[in-house]
Amino acid sequence: MEEGINKRKTEHIRHCLTDNVEGVNKSTGLEGISFIHNALPEINFADIQLSTSFLDKPINAPFLVSSMTGGSELAAKINQNLATAAEEKGWAIGLGSTRALLESDAHKESFLVRKQAPTVPLIANIGAVQLNYGYGAEECQRIVDLTGADSIYLHLNPLQEAVQDEGDLNFENLLPKIEKVCSELNVPVGVKEVGFGIDGTIAKKLYDAGISYIDVAGAGGTSWSQVEKLRSTDPLKKAAAEAFNSWGIPTKDCIVSVRSELSDVPLVSSGGMKTGMDAAKALTIGADLVGFARSLLKAATKSDEAVIQTMDQIELELKMTMFGIGAKTISDLKNTKRVSIMGKSLLEE
């Protein structure tokens, strides 16, 4: 029987699969962006290329299997299916929080997926708040070495921790500790939120501290205050969590805000991404990579083939969007003027 951190990981998965865990009246903001149809695209659909690179590795599409889970029996099956599919499709892949890898001997295989994904970018993951609870560069490097990761995320999740029954709440003076990790690790260090977003001001502080890339993980998808509310056995926390069911910065606003402060930092857009057209919108306004999580989760409980089928659909949707505006490459898409943002057409500029 699973206990402690392993039990929590299984509960997280089950709530995300079976319950309504999205924020209330909160969207990604991408519905305010639309593309201007090109009736004469002057390209061959067969020539459309999605290839790009991330962490100095080539990838077949500008997509990331976002960090979701690990540390339980169910998570092992899910991560192995996700990793196999990511390798087949040439997507980058992130692991769920790997603290359980160091703190529990149970289900270590759920994090050790390098054999299923030997060539694509693999990102390990640990909560930044753990730097105030005995973790440091040495433990982060150990996680990287154990997983064979190309990079590690430090995830920021203050609101989730505040609602979680077992939450770690000391976020004081984390920035200098993040800077120390960045300076001592032998791989790039990224930062991600978990669904409430990172704005430009915070992104710049992180970048100045040595962070190599930012994953905004904005609002509009899974709300981890809602997930933890469902798990909680504390009636006070359950009631208080309701006040935060629409909390967070929409993903679109995060991208725009970060790009206004940092024009060149590698930027990942995750948080509520569901379709290839969502991805196209995010790429058009400044993202370099687009992360999908719960869109892939259900398929990952079945098989790697089911995940690949979902990935195929996302890629087709992106290609169809690019065909519809006459963009042959990701660079063409990122520089297109055939887009309207909040009713303002870039073609008119």
mmCIF file of C-alpha atoms in Angstrom:
data_model
loop_
_atom_site.group_PDB
_atom_site.id
_atom_site.type_symbol
_atom_site.label_atom_id
_atom_site.label_comp_id
_atom_site.label_asym_id
_atom_site.label_seq_id
_atom_site.Cartn_x
_atom_site.Cartn_y
_atom_site.Cartn_z
ATOM 1 C CA MET A 1 0.000 0.000 0.000
ATOM 2 C CA GLU A 2 1.367 3.403 -0.991
ATOM 3 C CA GLU A 3 2.038 5.932 1.740
ATOM 4 C CA GLY A 4 3.307 9.489 2.114
ATOM 5 C CA ILE A 5 4.666 11.176 -0.990
ATOM 6 C CA ASN A 6 3.935 8.113 -3.167
ATOM 7 C CA LYS A 7 0.282 8.072 -2.099
ATOM 8 C CA ARG A 8 -0.007 11.794 -2.811
ATOM 9 C CA LYS A 9 1.286 11.317 -6.356
ATOM 10 C CA THR A 10 -1.382 8.693 -7.090
ATOM 11 C CA GLU A 11 -4.108 10.934 -5.657
ATOM 12 C CA HIS A 12 -2.946 13.802 -7.875
ATOM 13 C CA ILE A 13 -3.228 11.640 -10.990
ATOM 14 C CA ARG A 14 -6.639 10.258 -10.122
ATOM 15 C CA HIS A 15 -8.132 13.682 -9.403
ATOM 16 C CA CYS A 16 -6.751 15.053 -12.689
ATOM 17 C CA LEU A 17 -8.260 12.104 -14.567
ATOM 18 C CA THR A 18 -11.680 12.016 -12.944
ATOM 19 C CA ASP A 19 -12.553 15.430 -11.468
ATOM 20 C CA ASN A 20 -13.076 18.945 -12.728
ATOM 21 C CA VAL A 21 -9.781 20.520 -11.713
ATOM 22 C CA GLU A 22 -9.695 23.502 -14.057
ATOM 23 C CA GLY A 23 -9.949 27.023 -12.723
ATOM 24 C CA VAL A 24 -13.394 28.608 -12.640
ATOM 25 C CA ASN A 25 -14.050 31.344 -15.223
ATOM 26 C CA LYS A 26 -10.366 31.380 -16.075
ATOM 27 C CA SER A 27 -9.003 30.892 -19.586
ATOM 28 C CA THR A 28 -5.585 30.967 -21.178
ATOM 29 C CA GLY A 29 -6.475 34.233 -22.914
ATOM 30 C CA LEU A 30 -5.569 32.739 -26.279
ATOM 31 C CA GLU A 31 -9.187 33.046 -27.450
ATOM 32 C CA GLY A 32 -8.366 36.733 -28.013
ATOM 33 C CA ILE A 33 -5.964 35.743 -30.791
ATOM 34 C CA SER A 34 -7.102 34.655 -34.252
ATOM 35 C CA PHE A 35 -5.407 33.974 -37.563
ATOM 36 C CA ILE A 36 -6.196 35.733 -40.820
ATOM 37 C CA HIS A 37 -6.942 33.115 -43.454
ATOM 38 C CA ASN A 38 -4.689 33.078 -46.510
ATOM 39 C CA ALA A 39 -6.653 31.848 -49.511
ATOM 40 C CA LEU A 40 -3.442 31.668 -51.566
ATOM 41 C CA PRO A 41 -0.789 30.185 -49.220
ATOM 42 C CA GLU A 42 1.652 29.407 -52.067
ATOM 43 C CA ILE A 43 3.136 26.443 -50.191
ATOM 44 C CA ASN A 44 2.848 22.667 -50.466
ATOM 45 C CA PHE A 45 1.313 21.165 -47.316
ATOM 46 C CA ALA A 46 3.801 18.288 -47.613
ATOM 47 C CA ASP A 47 6.698 20.756 -47.270
ATOM 48 C CA ILE A 48 5.597 22.209 -43.906
ATOM 49 C CA GLN A 49 8.351 21.683 -41.325
ATOM 50 C CA LEU A 50 7.774 21.671 -37.559
ATOM 51 C CA SER A 51 11.386 20.976 -36.590
ATOM 52 C CA THR A 52 13.224 23.242 -34.170
ATOM 53 C CA SER A 53 15.647 22.799 -31.234
ATOM 54 C CA PHE A 54 15.636 23.016 -27.448
ATOM 55 C CA LEU A 55 18.567 22.817 -25.031
ATOM 56 C CA ASP A 56 20.819 22.605 -28.094
ATOM 57 C CA LYS A 57 19.114 19.382 -29.185
ATOM 58 C CA PRO A 58 17.097 19.068 -32.387
ATOM 59 C CA ILE A 59 13.439 18.156 -31.917
ATOM 60 C CA ASN A 60 10.870 17.268 -34.541
ATOM 61 C CA ALA A 61 8.221 19.696 -33.315
ATOM 62 C CA PRO A 62 8.100 22.685 -30.933
ATOM 63 C CA PHE A 63 6.405 20.585 -28.278
ATOM 64 C CA LEU A 64 7.084 19.429 -24.739
ATOM 65 C CA VAL A 65 5.413 16.709 -22.721
ATOM 66 C CA SER A 66 5.011 18.858 -19.630
ATOM 67 C CA SER A 67 5.971 17.711 -16.148
ATOM 68 C CA MET A 68 3.122 15.746 -14.613
ATOM 69 C CA THR A 69 3.928 12.882 -12.307
ATOM 70 C CA GLY A 70 6.234 10.264 -10.843
ATOM 71 C CA GLY A 71 6.716 8.281 -7.666
ATOM 72 C CA SER A 72 3.821 5.839 -7.825
ATOM 73 C CA GLU A 73 2.886 2.614 -9.587
ATOM 74 C CA LEU A 74 0.385 4.390 -11.833
ATOM 75 C CA ALA A 75 2.929 7.137 -12.555
ATOM 76 C CA ALA A 76 5.472 4.572 -13.729
ATOM 77 C CA LYS A 77 3.122 3.297 -16.438
ATOM 78 C CA ILE A 78 2.173 6.843 -17.456
ATOM 79 C CA ASN A 79 5.754 8.138 -17.660
ATOM 80 C CA GLN A 80 7.005 5.136 -19.603
ATOM 81 C CA ASN A 81 4.222 5.574 -22.162
ATOM 82 C CA LEU A 82 4.866 9.313 -22.386
ATOM 83 C CA ALA A 83 8.617 8.811 -22.792
ATOM 84 C CA THR A 84 8.204 6.151 -25.487
ATOM 85 C CA ALA A 85 5.825 8.418 -27.383
ATOM 86 C CA ALA A 86 8.065 11.475 -26.957
ATOM 87 C CA GLU A 87 11.009 9.578 -28.411
ATOM 88 C CA GLU A 88 8.914 8.319 -31.327
ATOM 89 C CA LYS A 89 7.588 11.790 -32.134
ATOM 90 C CA GLY A 90 10.717 13.776 -31.271
ATOM 91 C CA TRP A 91 9.166 15.899 -28.511
ATOM 92 C CA ALA A 92 10.989 17.137 -25.411
ATOM 93 C CA ILE A 93 9.749 15.657 -22.121
ATOM 94 C CA GLY A 94 9.681 16.846 -18.517
ATOM 95 C CA LEU A 95 9.440 14.673 -15.415
ATOM 96 C CA GLY A 96 7.162 15.287 -12.479
ATOM 97 C CA SER A 97 8.713 16.404 -9.199
ATOM 98 C CA THR A 98 11.670 14.096 -8.567
ATOM 99 C CA ARG A 99 11.940 14.659 -4.805
ATOM 100 C CA ALA A 100 10.334 11.249 -4.356
ATOM 101 C CA LEU A 101 13.291 9.745 -6.233
ATOM 102 C CA LEU A 102 15.603 10.743 -3.394
ATOM 103 C CA GLU A 103 13.207 10.348 -0.481
ATOM 104 C CA SER A 104 11.542 7.039 -1.267
ATOM 105 C CA ASP A 105 12.767 3.730 -2.632
ATOM 106 C CA ALA A 106 9.305 2.998 -4.033
ATOM 107 C CA HIS A 107 8.649 3.340 -7.764
ATOM 108 C CA LYS A 108 12.013 4.839 -8.719
ATOM 109 C CA GLU A 109 11.450 3.395 -12.190
ATOM 110 C CA SER A 110 8.720 6.008 -12.694
ATOM 111 C CA PHE A 111 11.478 8.628 -13.080
ATOM 112 C CA LEU A 112 14.074 6.532 -14.882
ATOM 113 C CA VAL A 113 12.715 6.835 -18.412
ATOM 114 C CA ARG A 114 15.915 7.690 -20.257
ATOM 115 C CA LYS A 115 15.930 4.186 -21.747
ATOM 116 C CA GLN A 116 12.518 4.890 -23.300
ATOM 117 C CA ALA A 117 13.605 8.353 -24.470
ATOM 118 C CA PRO A 118 17.338 8.131 -25.208
ATOM 119 C CA THR A 119 17.724 11.079 -27.592
ATOM 120 C CA VAL A 120 15.090 13.755 -26.904
ATOM 121 C CA PRO A 121 15.609 16.574 -24.365
ATOM 122 C CA LEU A 122 14.723 15.275 -20.885
ATOM 123 C CA ILE A 123 14.068 17.690 -18.025
ATOM 124 C CA ALA A 124 14.154 16.657 -14.364
ATOM 125 C CA ASN A 125 12.151 18.647 -11.830
ATOM 126 C CA ILE A 126 12.212 19.648 -8.150
ATOM 127 C CA GLY A 127 10.286 22.216 -6.127
ATOM 128 C CA ALA A 128 12.309 25.398 -5.613
ATOM 129 C CA VAL A 129 10.925 25.619 -2.080
ATOM 130 C CA GLN A 130 12.895 22.461 -1.233
ATOM 131 C CA LEU A 131 16.001 24.672 -1.274
ATOM 132 C CA ASN A 132 14.696 25.885 2.106
ATOM 133 C CA TYR A 133 14.207 22.331 3.359
ATOM 134 C CA GLY A 134 17.642 20.780 3.097
ATOM 135 C CA TYR A 135 18.061 20.531 -0.665
ATOM 136 C CA GLY A 136 20.773 22.289 -2.634
ATOM 137 C CA ALA A 137 22.944 22.024 -5.709
ATOM 138 C CA GLU A 138 24.314 18.638 -4.607
ATOM 139 C CA GLU A 139 20.850 17.060 -4.438
ATOM 140 C CA CYS A 140 19.810 18.682 -7.720
ATOM 141 C CA GLN A 141 22.931 17.329 -9.422
ATOM 142 C CA ARG A 142 22.213 13.886 -8.006
ATOM 143 C CA ILE A 143 18.719 14.005 -9.525
ATOM 144 C CA VAL A 144 20.211 14.996 -12.889
ATOM 145 C CA ASP A 145 22.746 12.166 -12.701
ATOM 146 C CA LEU A 146 20.181 9.535 -11.687
ATOM 147 C CA THR A 147 17.715 10.473 -14.434
ATOM 148 C CA GLY A 148 20.243 11.275 -17.165
ATOM 149 C CA ALA A 149 18.431 14.585 -17.682
ATOM 150 C CA ASP A 150 19.658 17.353 -19.973
ATOM 151 C CA SER A 151 18.315 20.008 -17.621
ATOM 152 C CA ILE A 152 16.349 20.485 -14.418
ATOM 153 C CA TYR A 153 13.312 22.593 -13.650
ATOM 154 C CA LEU A 154 12.905 24.349 -10.319
ATOM 155 C CA HIS A 155 9.151 24.627 -10.000
ATOM 156 C CA LEU A 156 7.414 27.454 -8.167
ATOM 157 C CA ASN A 157 4.083 26.581 -6.550
ATOM 158 C CA PRO A 158 3.341 28.767 -3.520
ATOM 159 C CA LEU A 159 -0.440 28.610 -3.792
ATOM 160 C CA GLN A 160 -0.466 24.831 -4.248
ATOM 161 C CA GLU A 161 1.710 24.437 -1.153
ATOM 162 C CA ALA A 162 -0.605 26.753 0.825
ATOM 163 C CA VAL A 163 -3.625 24.533 0.081
ATOM 164 C CA GLN A 164 -1.835 21.185 0.317
ATOM 165 C CA ASP A 165 -2.219 19.453 3.682
ATOM 166 C CA GLU A 166 1.505 18.581 3.645
ATOM 167 C CA GLY A 167 2.552 21.907 2.115
ATOM 168 C CA ASP A 168 6.012 23.447 2.537
ATOM 169 C CA LEU A 169 5.385 27.147 3.096
ATOM 170 C CA ASN A 170 8.778 28.795 3.620
ATOM 171 C CA PHE A 171 9.478 30.604 0.335
ATOM 172 C CA GLU A 172 11.757 33.166 2.026
ATOM 173 C CA ASN A 173 15.082 34.132 0.388
ATOM 174 C CA LEU A 174 14.847 31.542 -2.385
ATOM 175 C CA LEU A 175 16.359 33.698 -5.130
ATOM 176 C CA PRO A 176 19.995 33.563 -3.881
ATOM 177 C CA LYS A 177 19.640 29.807 -3.409
ATOM 178 C CA ILE A 178 18.310 29.465 -6.937
ATOM 179 C CA GLU A 179 21.295 31.499 -8.141
ATOM 180 C CA LYS A 180 23.670 29.126 -6.315
ATOM 181 C CA VAL A 181 22.071 26.072 -7.956
ATOM 182 C CA CYS A 182 22.367 27.712 -11.381
ATOM 183 C CA SER A 183 26.060 28.451 -10.855
ATOM 184 C CA GLU A 184 26.986 24.972 -9.593
ATOM 185 C CA LEU A 185 25.017 22.542 -11.767
ATOM 186 C CA ASN A 186 26.549 21.159 -14.956
ATOM 187 C CA VAL A 187 23.248 21.422 -16.891
ATOM 188 C CA PRO A 188 20.927 24.354 -17.684
ATOM 189 C CA VAL A 189 18.432 25.210 -14.972
ATOM 190 C CA GLY A 190 14.914 26.311 -15.915
ATOM 191 C CA VAL A 191 12.033 27.585 -13.829
ATOM 192 C CA LYS A 192 8.358 26.740 -14.221
ATOM 193 C CA GLU A 193 5.153 27.518 -12.414
ATOM 194 C CA VAL A 194 2.505 24.832 -12.018
ATOM 195 C CA GLY A 195 -0.497 26.618 -13.516
ATOM 196 C CA PHE A 196 -0.687 30.073 -11.949
ATOM 197 C CA GLY A 197 1.824 31.805 -14.220
ATOM 198 C CA ILE A 198 5.092 33.748 -14.218
ATOM 199 C CA ASP A 199 5.102 37.438 -15.185
ATOM 200 C CA GLY A 200 7.876 39.463 -16.770
ATOM 201 C CA THR A 201 9.114 41.071 -13.563
ATOM 202 C CA ILE A 202 9.636 37.717 -11.844
ATOM 203 C CA ALA A 203 11.080 36.185 -15.026
ATOM 204 C CA LYS A 204 13.726 38.899 -15.215
ATOM 205 C CA LYS A 205 14.746 38.349 -11.583
ATOM 206 C CA LEU A 206 15.098 34.641 -12.307
ATOM 207 C CA TYR A 207 17.026 35.211 -15.533
ATOM 208 C CA ASP A 208 19.397 37.635 -13.773
ATOM 209 C CA ALA A 209 19.959 34.911 -11.158
ATOM 210 C CA GLY A 210 21.154 32.514 -13.855
ATOM 211 C CA ILE A 211 18.020 30.699 -14.976
ATOM 212 C CA SER A 212 18.450 29.514 -18.584
ATOM 213 C CA TYR A 213 14.801 29.344 -19.661
ATOM 214 C CA ILE A 214 11.307 30.105 -18.378
ATOM 215 C CA ASP A 215 8.186 27.931 -18.563
ATOM 216 C CA VAL A 216 5.341 30.309 -17.738
ATOM 217 C CA ALA A 217 2.837 27.510 -16.908
ATOM 218 C CA GLY A 218 0.000 30.018 -16.872
ATOM 219 C CA ALA A 219 -3.616 29.841 -15.783
ATOM 220 C CA GLY A 220 -6.316 28.405 -17.991
ATOM 221 C CA GLY A 221 -5.775 24.705 -17.458
ATOM 222 C CA THR A 222 -5.379 22.570 -14.348
ATOM 223 C CA SER A 223 -5.638 24.523 -11.095
ATOM 224 C CA TRP A 224 -3.519 22.878 -8.423
ATOM 225 C CA SER A 225 -5.378 24.688 -5.677
ATOM 226 C CA GLN A 226 -8.462 22.824 -6.922
ATOM 227 C CA VAL A 227 -6.588 19.503 -6.990
ATOM 228 C CA GLU A 228 -5.277 19.991 -3.455
ATOM 229 C CA LYS A 229 -8.724 21.093 -2.279
ATOM 230 C CA LEU A 230 -10.087 17.741 -3.420
ATOM 231 C CA ARG A 231 -7.304 15.914 -1.559
ATOM 232 C CA SER A 232 -7.472 17.934 1.626
ATOM 233 C CA THR A 233 -8.868 16.534 4.863
ATOM 234 C CA ASP A 234 -8.786 19.999 6.485
ATOM 235 C CA PRO A 235 -12.262 21.611 6.262
ATOM 236 C CA LEU A 236 -10.787 25.087 6.777
ATOM 237 C CA LYS A 237 -8.357 24.693 3.862
ATOM 238 C CA LYS A 238 -11.097 23.196 1.676
ATOM 239 C CA ALA A 239 -13.316 26.226 2.302
ATOM 240 C CA ALA A 240 -10.495 28.744 1.850
ATOM 241 C CA ALA A 241 -9.374 27.140 -1.427
ATOM 242 C CA GLU A 242 -12.707 28.090 -3.007
ATOM 243 C CA ALA A 243 -11.668 31.748 -2.904
ATOM 244 C CA PHE A 244 -8.786 30.886 -5.266
ATOM 245 C CA ASN A 245 -10.598 28.871 -7.924
ATOM 246 C CA SER A 246 -10.011 31.619 -10.501
ATOM 247 C CA TRP A 247 -6.495 32.587 -9.354
ATOM 248 C CA GLY A 248 -3.598 32.995 -11.742
ATOM 249 C CA ILE A 249 -2.196 34.879 -14.724
ATOM 250 C CA PRO A 250 -3.591 33.686 -18.075
ATOM 251 C CA THR A 251 -0.981 31.961 -20.218
ATOM 252 C CA LYS A 252 -1.216 34.569 -22.993
ATOM 253 C CA ASP A 253 -0.595 37.403 -20.549
ATOM 254 C CA CYS A 254 2.417 35.559 -19.142
ATOM 255 C CA ILE A 255 4.002 35.177 -22.577
ATOM 256 C CA VAL A 256 3.444 38.834 -23.457
ATOM 257 C CA SER A 257 4.715 40.018 -20.067
ATOM 258 C CA VAL A 258 7.869 37.878 -20.111
ATOM 259 C CA ARG A 259 8.662 38.870 -23.693
ATOM 260 C CA SER A 260 8.316 42.556 -22.781
ATOM 261 C CA GLU A 261 11.128 42.112 -20.242
ATOM 262 C CA LEU A 262 13.240 39.405 -21.906
ATOM 263 C CA SER A 263 13.332 39.380 -25.685
ATOM 264 C CA ASP A 264 15.697 36.447 -26.130
ATOM 265 C CA VAL A 265 15.215 34.050 -23.211
ATOM 266 C CA PRO A 266 13.990 30.610 -24.330
ATOM 267 C CA LEU A 267 10.314 30.625 -23.404
ATOM 268 C CA VAL A 268 7.996 27.662 -22.875
ATOM 269 C CA SER A 269 4.240 28.147 -22.995
ATOM 270 C CA SER A 270 2.308 25.656 -20.902
ATOM 271 C CA GLY A 271 -0.918 25.924 -18.957
ATOM 272 C CA GLY A 272 -4.194 25.026 -20.650
ATOM 273 C CA MET A 273 -2.713 24.032 -24.003
ATOM 274 C CA LYS A 274 -5.164 21.693 -25.729
ATOM 275 C CA THR A 275 -4.723 21.904 -29.507
ATOM 276 C CA GLY A 276 -2.169 22.558 -32.183
ATOM 277 C CA MET A 277 -3.922 25.851 -32.866
ATOM 278 C CA ASP A 278 -3.408 26.860 -29.227
ATOM 279 C CA ALA A 279 0.264 26.096 -29.799
ATOM 280 C CA ALA A 280 0.357 28.181 -32.971
ATOM 281 C CA LYS A 281 -1.098 31.168 -31.123
ATOM 282 C CA ALA A 282 1.432 30.847 -28.315
ATOM 283 C CA LEU A 283 4.329 30.574 -30.770
ATOM 284 C CA THR A 284 3.101 33.598 -32.688
ATOM 285 C CA ILE A 285 3.175 35.847 -29.612
ATOM 286 C CA GLY A 286 6.599 34.800 -28.372
ATOM 287 C CA ALA A 287 6.807 31.226 -27.123
ATOM 288 C CA ASP A 288 9.569 28.940 -28.398
ATOM 289 C CA LEU A 289 8.158 25.670 -27.114
ATOM 290 C CA VAL A 290 4.645 24.617 -26.118
ATOM 291 C CA GLY A 291 3.941 22.178 -23.292
ATOM 292 C CA PHE A 292 1.016 19.758 -23.132
ATOM 293 C CA ALA A 293 0.056 17.956 -19.926
ATOM 294 C CA ARG A 294 -3.488 16.871 -19.115
ATOM 295 C CA SER A 295 -4.264 16.704 -22.864
ATOM 296 C CA LEU A 296 -1.947 13.663 -22.929
ATOM 297 C CA LEU A 297 -2.631 12.204 -19.495
ATOM 298 C CA LYS A 298 -5.675 10.041 -20.236
ATOM 299 C CA ALA A 299 -4.029 8.525 -23.300
ATOM 300 C CA ALA A 300 -0.899 7.814 -21.248
ATOM 301 C CA THR A 301 -2.875 5.606 -18.869
ATOM 302 C CA LYS A 302 -3.667 3.363 -21.857
ATOM 303 C CA SER A 303 -0.602 2.951 -24.077
ATOM 304 C CA ASP A 304 2.205 4.731 -25.856
ATOM 305 C CA GLU A 305 0.250 4.221 -29.106
ATOM 306 C CA ALA A 306 -2.666 6.197 -27.650
ATOM 307 C CA VAL A 307 -0.297 9.018 -26.692
ATOM 308 C CA ILE A 308 1.223 9.034 -30.189
ATOM 309 C CA GLN A 309 -2.251 9.285 -31.704
ATOM 310 C CA THR A 310 -2.972 12.376 -29.577
ATOM 311 C CA MET A 311 0.400 13.857 -30.517
ATOM 312 C CA ASP A 312 -0.326 13.191 -34.197
ATOM 313 C CA GLN A 313 -3.537 15.178 -33.911
ATOM 314 C CA ILE A 314 -1.802 18.116 -32.193
ATOM 315 C CA GLU A 315 0.882 18.168 -34.894
ATOM 316 C CA LEU A 316 -1.731 17.995 -37.656
ATOM 317 C CA GLU A 317 -3.648 20.892 -36.108
ATOM 318 C CA LEU A 318 -0.469 22.967 -36.038
ATOM 319 C CA LYS A 319 0.341 22.111 -39.650
ATOM 320 C CA MET A 320 -3.201 22.947 -40.763
ATOM 321 C CA THR A 321 -2.954 26.318 -39.000
ATOM 322 C CA MET A 322 0.355 27.026 -40.702
ATOM 323 C CA PHE A 323 -1.061 25.990 -44.070
ATOM 324 C CA GLY A 324 -4.027 28.286 -43.498
ATOM 325 C CA ILE A 325 -1.743 31.320 -43.179
ATOM 326 C CA GLY A 326 0.987 30.253 -45.602
ATOM 327 C CA ALA A 327 3.742 29.532 -43.049
ATOM 328 C CA LYS A 328 6.145 26.760 -44.104
ATOM 329 C CA THR A 329 8.397 26.738 -41.021
ATOM 330 C CA ILE A 330 8.168 27.521 -37.314
ATOM 331 C CA SER A 331 10.237 30.634 -38.013
ATOM 332 C CA ASP A 332 7.652 31.729 -40.605
ATOM 333 C CA LEU A 333 4.894 31.161 -38.048
ATOM 334 C CA LYS A 334 6.662 33.149 -35.343
ATOM 335 C CA ASN A 335 7.108 36.071 -37.743
ATOM 336 C CA THR A 336 3.721 36.018 -39.465
ATOM 337 C CA LYS A 337 1.574 39.124 -39.713
ATOM 338 C CA ARG A 338 -1.519 37.069 -40.558
ATOM 339 C CA VAL A 339 -2.729 37.264 -36.983
ATOM 340 C CA SER A 340 -5.217 39.426 -35.125
ATOM 341 C CA ILE A 341 -4.684 40.120 -31.429
ATOM 342 C CA MET A 342 -7.690 41.425 -29.532
ATOM 343 C CA GLY A 343 -9.220 42.558 -32.822
ATOM 344 C CA LYS A 344 -6.106 44.343 -34.057
ATOM 345 C CA SER A 345 -4.685 42.902 -37.264
ATOM 346 C CA LEU A 346 -0.913 42.913 -37.699
ATOM 347 C CA LEU A 347 -1.514 43.104 -41.480
ATOM 348 C CA GLU A 348 -2.690 46.671 -40.976
ATOM 349 C CA GLU A 349 0.539 47.794 -39.346
#
